[in-house]
mmCIF file of C-alpha atoms in Angstrom:
data_model
loop_
_atom_site.group_PDB
_atom_site.id
_atom_site.type_symbol
_atom_site.label_atom_id
_atom_site.label_comp_id
_atom_site.label_asym_id
_atom_site.label_seq_id
_atom_site.Cartn_x
_atom_site.Cartn_y
_atom_site.Cartn_z
ATOM 1 C CA MET A 74 159.709 130.704 123.833
ATOM 2 C CA SER A 75 157.204 132.114 126.453
ATOM 3 C CA ASN A 76 156.415 130.651 129.825
ATOM 4 C CA ARG A 77 152.928 129.768 128.776
ATOM 5 C CA THR A 78 154.152 127.717 125.695
ATOM 6 C CA LEU A 79 156.875 125.997 127.976
ATOM 7 C CA VAL A 80 154.214 125.154 130.572
ATOM 8 C CA SER A 81 151.778 123.712 128.099
ATOM 9 C CA GLY A 82 154.520 121.679 126.666
ATOM 10 C CA MET A 83 155.632 120.317 129.933
ATOM 11 C CA VAL A 84 152.052 119.587 131.042
ATOM 12 C CA ARG A 85 151.590 117.591 127.746
ATOM 13 C CA ILE A 86 154.835 115.703 128.298
ATOM 14 C CA ILE A 87 154.064 114.904 131.961
ATOM 15 C CA GLY A 88 150.602 113.782 130.836
ATOM 16 C CA LEU A 89 151.881 111.658 128.044
ATOM 17 C CA GLY A 90 154.629 110.222 130.273
ATOM 18 C CA THR A 91 152.040 109.438 133.152
ATOM 19 C CA GLY A 92 149.764 107.827 130.460
ATOM 20 C CA VAL A 93 152.517 105.606 129.163
ATOM 21 C CA ALA A 94 153.443 104.662 132.584
ATOM 22 C CA CYS A 95 149.982 103.721 133.539
ATOM 23 C CA ALA A 96 149.461 101.746 130.345
ATOM 24 C CA ILE A 97 152.755 99.766 131.042
ATOM 25 C CA TYR A 98 151.639 99.221 134.592
ATOM 26 C CA SER A 99 148.188 98.033 133.555
ATOM 27 C CA HIS A 100 149.812 95.656 130.952
ATOM 28 C CA ILE A 101 152.123 94.094 133.621
ATOM 29 C CA GLN A 102 149.084 93.638 135.933
ATOM 30 C CA VAL A 103 147.082 92.059 133.261
ATOM 31 C CA ASN A 104 149.919 89.807 132.240
ATOM 32 C CA LYS A 105 150.447 88.749 135.749
ATOM 33 C CA LEU A 106 146.646 88.116 136.290
ATOM 34 C CA CYS A 107 146.561 86.205 133.103
ATOM 35 C CA LYS A 108 149.402 83.991 134.247
ATOM 36 C CA LYS A 109 147.859 83.441 137.577
ATOM 37 C CA VAL A 110 144.393 82.475 135.915
ATOM 38 C CA GLU A 111 146.375 80.150 133.559
ATOM 39 C CA GLN A 112 148.452 78.638 136.360
ATOM 40 C CA SER A 113 145.191 78.220 138.447
ATOM 41 C CA VAL A 114 143.511 76.700 135.431
ATOM 42 C CA ASP A 115 146.315 74.366 134.683
ATOM 43 C CA ASP A 116 146.509 73.410 138.418
ATOM 44 C CA LEU A 117 142.693 72.715 138.339
ATOM 45 C CA ALA A 118 142.762 70.717 135.326
ATOM 46 C CA ASP A 119 145.708 68.703 136.637
ATOM 47 C CA LYS A 120 143.829 67.922 139.850
ATOM 48 C CA THR A 121 140.450 67.289 138.581
ATOM 49 C CA SER A 122 139.064 64.994 135.952
ATOM 50 C CA VAL A 123 136.461 67.307 134.896
ATOM 51 C CA ASP A 124 136.439 67.830 131.239
ATOM 52 C CA ILE A 125 136.016 71.625 130.466
ATOM 53 C CA SER A 126 136.016 72.872 126.972
ATOM 54 C CA GLU A 127 138.518 75.047 125.911
ATOM 55 C CA ALA A 128 135.999 77.667 124.812
ATOM 56 C CA MET A 129 134.538 77.851 128.251
ATOM 57 C CA VAL A 130 137.973 78.309 129.732
ATOM 58 C CA GLN A 131 138.835 80.953 127.191
ATOM 59 C CA LYS A 132 135.524 82.791 127.929
ATOM 60 C CA ALA A 133 136.166 82.744 131.645
ATOM 61 C CA VAL A 134 139.593 84.053 131.184
ATOM 62 C CA ASN A 135 138.435 86.719 128.858
ATOM 63 C CA LYS A 136 135.884 87.926 131.238
ATOM 64 C CA THR A 137 138.277 87.971 134.152
ATOM 65 C CA VAL A 138 140.958 89.836 132.029
ATOM 66 C CA GLU A 139 138.297 92.343 130.874
ATOM 67 C CA ARG A 140 137.203 93.017 134.544
ATOM 68 C CA GLU A 141 140.801 93.560 135.742
ATOM 69 C CA VAL A 142 141.674 95.613 132.765
ATOM 70 C CA GLY A 143 138.687 97.833 133.469
ATOM 71 C CA LYS A 144 139.870 98.244 137.025
ATOM 72 C CA ALA A 145 143.421 98.939 136.248
ATOM 73 C CA VAL A 146 142.285 101.535 133.715
ATOM 74 C CA SER A 147 139.892 103.217 136.158
ATOM 75 C CA ILE A 148 142.758 103.379 138.675
ATOM 76 C CA ALA A 149 145.200 104.728 136.061
ATOM 77 C CA VAL A 150 142.627 107.350 135.003
ATOM 78 C CA GLN A 151 142.059 108.466 138.441
ATOM 79 C CA VAL A 152 145.766 108.703 139.262
ATOM 80 C CA ILE A 153 146.495 110.648 135.939
ATOM 81 C CA SER A 154 143.496 112.969 136.600
ATOM 82 C CA SER A 155 144.663 113.764 140.152
ATOM 83 C CA GLU A 156 148.263 114.376 138.960
ATOM 84 C CA ILE A 157 147.116 116.656 136.137
ATOM 85 C CA GLN A 158 144.642 118.607 138.534
ATOM 86 C CA SER A 159 147.517 118.923 141.107
ATOM 87 C CA ASP A 160 150.028 120.239 138.411
ATOM 88 C CA ILE A 161 147.434 122.662 136.987
ATOM 89 C CA ARG A 162 146.827 124.106 140.425
ATOM 90 C CA SER A 163 150.579 124.423 141.004
ATOM 91 C CA ARG A 164 151.166 126.234 137.755
ATOM 92 C CA VAL A 165 148.162 128.536 138.086
ATOM 93 C CA LYS A 166 149.485 129.567 141.539
ATOM 94 C CA THR A 167 152.887 130.144 140.125
ATOM 95 C CA ALA A 168 151.600 132.172 137.373
ATOM 96 C CA ILE A 169 149.496 134.329 139.601
ATOM 97 C CA LYS A 170 152.495 134.970 141.824
ATOM 98 C CA GLU A 171 154.652 135.859 138.933
ATOM 99 C CA SER A 172 152.033 138.203 137.584
ATOM 100 C CA TYR A 173 151.509 139.912 140.917
ATOM 101 C CA GLU A 174 155.236 140.641 141.261
ATOM 102 C CA ASP A 175 155.203 142.013 137.633
ATOM 103 C CA ILE A 176 152.460 144.633 138.236
ATOM 104 C CA GLU A 177 152.835 145.369 141.908
ATOM 105 C CA GLY A 178 155.243 148.188 141.306
ATOM 106 C CA ASP A 179 153.187 149.698 138.583
ATOM 107 C CA VAL A 180 149.983 149.547 140.661
ATOM 108 C CA LYS A 181 151.757 151.210 143.637
ATOM 109 C CA LYS A 182 152.953 154.030 141.320
ATOM 110 C CA GLU A 183 149.579 154.642 140.005
ATOM 111 C CA VAL A 184 147.706 154.597 143.254
ATOM 112 C CA THR A 185 150.493 157.040 144.597
ATOM 113 C CA LYS A 186 150.060 159.311 141.646
ATOM 114 C CA GLN A 187 146.239 159.265 142.018
ATOM 115 C CA VAL A 188 146.292 160.012 145.700
ATOM 116 C CA GLU A 189 148.645 162.956 145.008
ATOM 117 C CA ASN A 190 146.277 164.360 142.634
ATOM 118 C CA ILE A 191 143.505 164.516 145.066
ATOM 119 C CA ASP A 192 142.342 168.169 145.872
ATOM 120 C CA ILE A 193 142.043 167.991 149.527
ATOM 121 C CA TYR A 194 140.011 171.358 149.788
ATOM 122 C CA LYS A 195 137.557 170.197 147.229
ATOM 123 C CA LEU A 196 137.176 166.926 148.933
ATOM 124 C CA LYS A 197 136.588 168.518 152.297
ATOM 125 C CA LYS A 198 133.869 170.741 150.663
ATOM 126 C CA ASP A 199 132.125 167.817 148.976
ATOM 127 C CA VAL A 200 132.264 165.875 152.395
ATOM 128 C CA ARG A 201 130.767 168.784 154.172
ATOM 129 C CA GLU A 202 128.104 169.214 151.580
ATOM 130 C CA ALA A 203 127.246 165.511 151.725
ATOM 131 C CA ALA A 204 127.130 165.677 155.571
ATOM 132 C CA LYS A 205 124.940 168.693 155.596
ATOM 133 C CA LYS A 206 122.422 166.906 153.261
ATOM 134 C CA ALA A 207 122.484 163.855 155.421
ATOM 135 C CA VAL A 208 121.859 165.809 158.660
ATOM 136 C CA VAL A 209 119.027 167.661 156.982
ATOM 137 C CA GLU A 210 117.408 164.400 155.679
ATOM 138 C CA LYS A 211 117.748 162.773 158.972
ATOM 139 C CA PHE A 212 116.386 165.450 161.225
ATOM 140 C CA ASP A 213 113.881 166.952 158.783
ATOM 141 C CA GLY A 214 110.839 165.282 160.473
ATOM 142 C CA GLU A 215 112.130 166.053 164.045
ATOM 143 C CA LEU A 216 112.569 169.697 162.950
ATOM 144 C CA ASP A 217 109.025 169.919 161.737
ATOM 145 C CA ASP A 218 107.832 168.833 165.042
ATOM 146 C CA LEU A 219 109.968 171.456 166.839
ATOM 147 C CA LEU A 220 108.562 174.025 164.533
ATOM 148 C CA ASP A 221 105.067 173.104 165.281
ATOM 149 C CA ASP A 222 105.674 173.375 169.130
ATOM 150 C CA TYR A 223 107.450 176.802 168.615
ATOM 151 C CA ASN A 224 104.434 178.054 166.561
ATOM 152 C CA LYS A 225 102.122 176.823 169.390
ATOM 153 C CA ARG A 226 104.021 178.580 172.149
ATOM 154 C CA LEU A 227 104.311 181.710 169.952
ATOM 155 C CA GLU A 228 100.376 181.753 169.629
ATOM 156 C CA ASN A 229 100.074 181.382 173.380
ATOM 157 C CA VAL A 230 102.568 184.273 174.039
ATOM 158 C CA SER A 231 100.700 186.339 171.492
ATOM 159 C CA THR A 232 97.420 185.669 173.262
ATOM 160 C CA ILE A 233 98.904 186.589 176.592
ATOM 161 C CA TYR A 234 100.241 189.996 175.142
ATOM 162 C CA GLU A 235 96.958 190.686 173.529
ATOM 163 C CA SER A 236 95.204 190.017 176.757
ATOM 164 C CA ILE A 237 97.658 192.366 178.612
ATOM 165 C CA ALA A 238 97.094 194.987 175.893
ATOM 166 C CA LYS A 239 93.401 194.893 176.208
ATOM 167 C CA ASN A 240 93.392 195.226 179.970
ATOM 168 C CA ILE A 241 95.727 198.195 179.797
ATOM 169 C CA THR A 242 93.506 199.950 177.280
ATOM 170 C CA LYS A 243 90.340 199.372 179.454
ATOM 171 C CA LYS A 244 91.797 200.985 182.369
ATOM 172 C CA GLU A 245 91.921 204.638 182.341
ATOM 173 C CA THR A 246 95.302 206.035 182.382
ATOM 174 C CA THR A 247 95.945 209.145 183.986
ATOM 175 C CA PHE A 248 98.981 211.043 183.110
ATOM 176 C CA THR A 249 100.084 213.904 185.218
ATOM 177 C CA ILE A 250 102.364 216.324 183.804
ATOM 178 C CA LEU A 251 104.499 218.335 186.115
#
């Protein structure tokens, strides 16, 4: 017999037992109430000379019984519901704990096996490539600005050299050969 079947059977038995106990309790409470009402009615009848029909008395008794039975049933339902919820929570926690203990070793073995199979060199290479791409994307705009500045300065240097070259060629250069 599996644990699930055993647990299910136990929950049903507990629920049935609790229901029977609540029904018995309700029945006892209703009987006590009926006796009190009857005693009160009898005492009232003995002390007073008012003539009340049996139908009116019975109607009052029935209303009181219905009201009290409704209260007792409502309380019993709340008690049973609370007990069943508590029992279900407890059983679920136990089942989860048992399942965890059953699979914990297998999970550890599988994770260890997967970690052992990792190619560290390939992983390093992949990480470097991803880092390079991230750096290029991050600094792409800033590098364009640097390139523009470099090109402007290069143009200025070219202009200076051209000016120097023109000045040198304008002057007559005399070479003496010895």
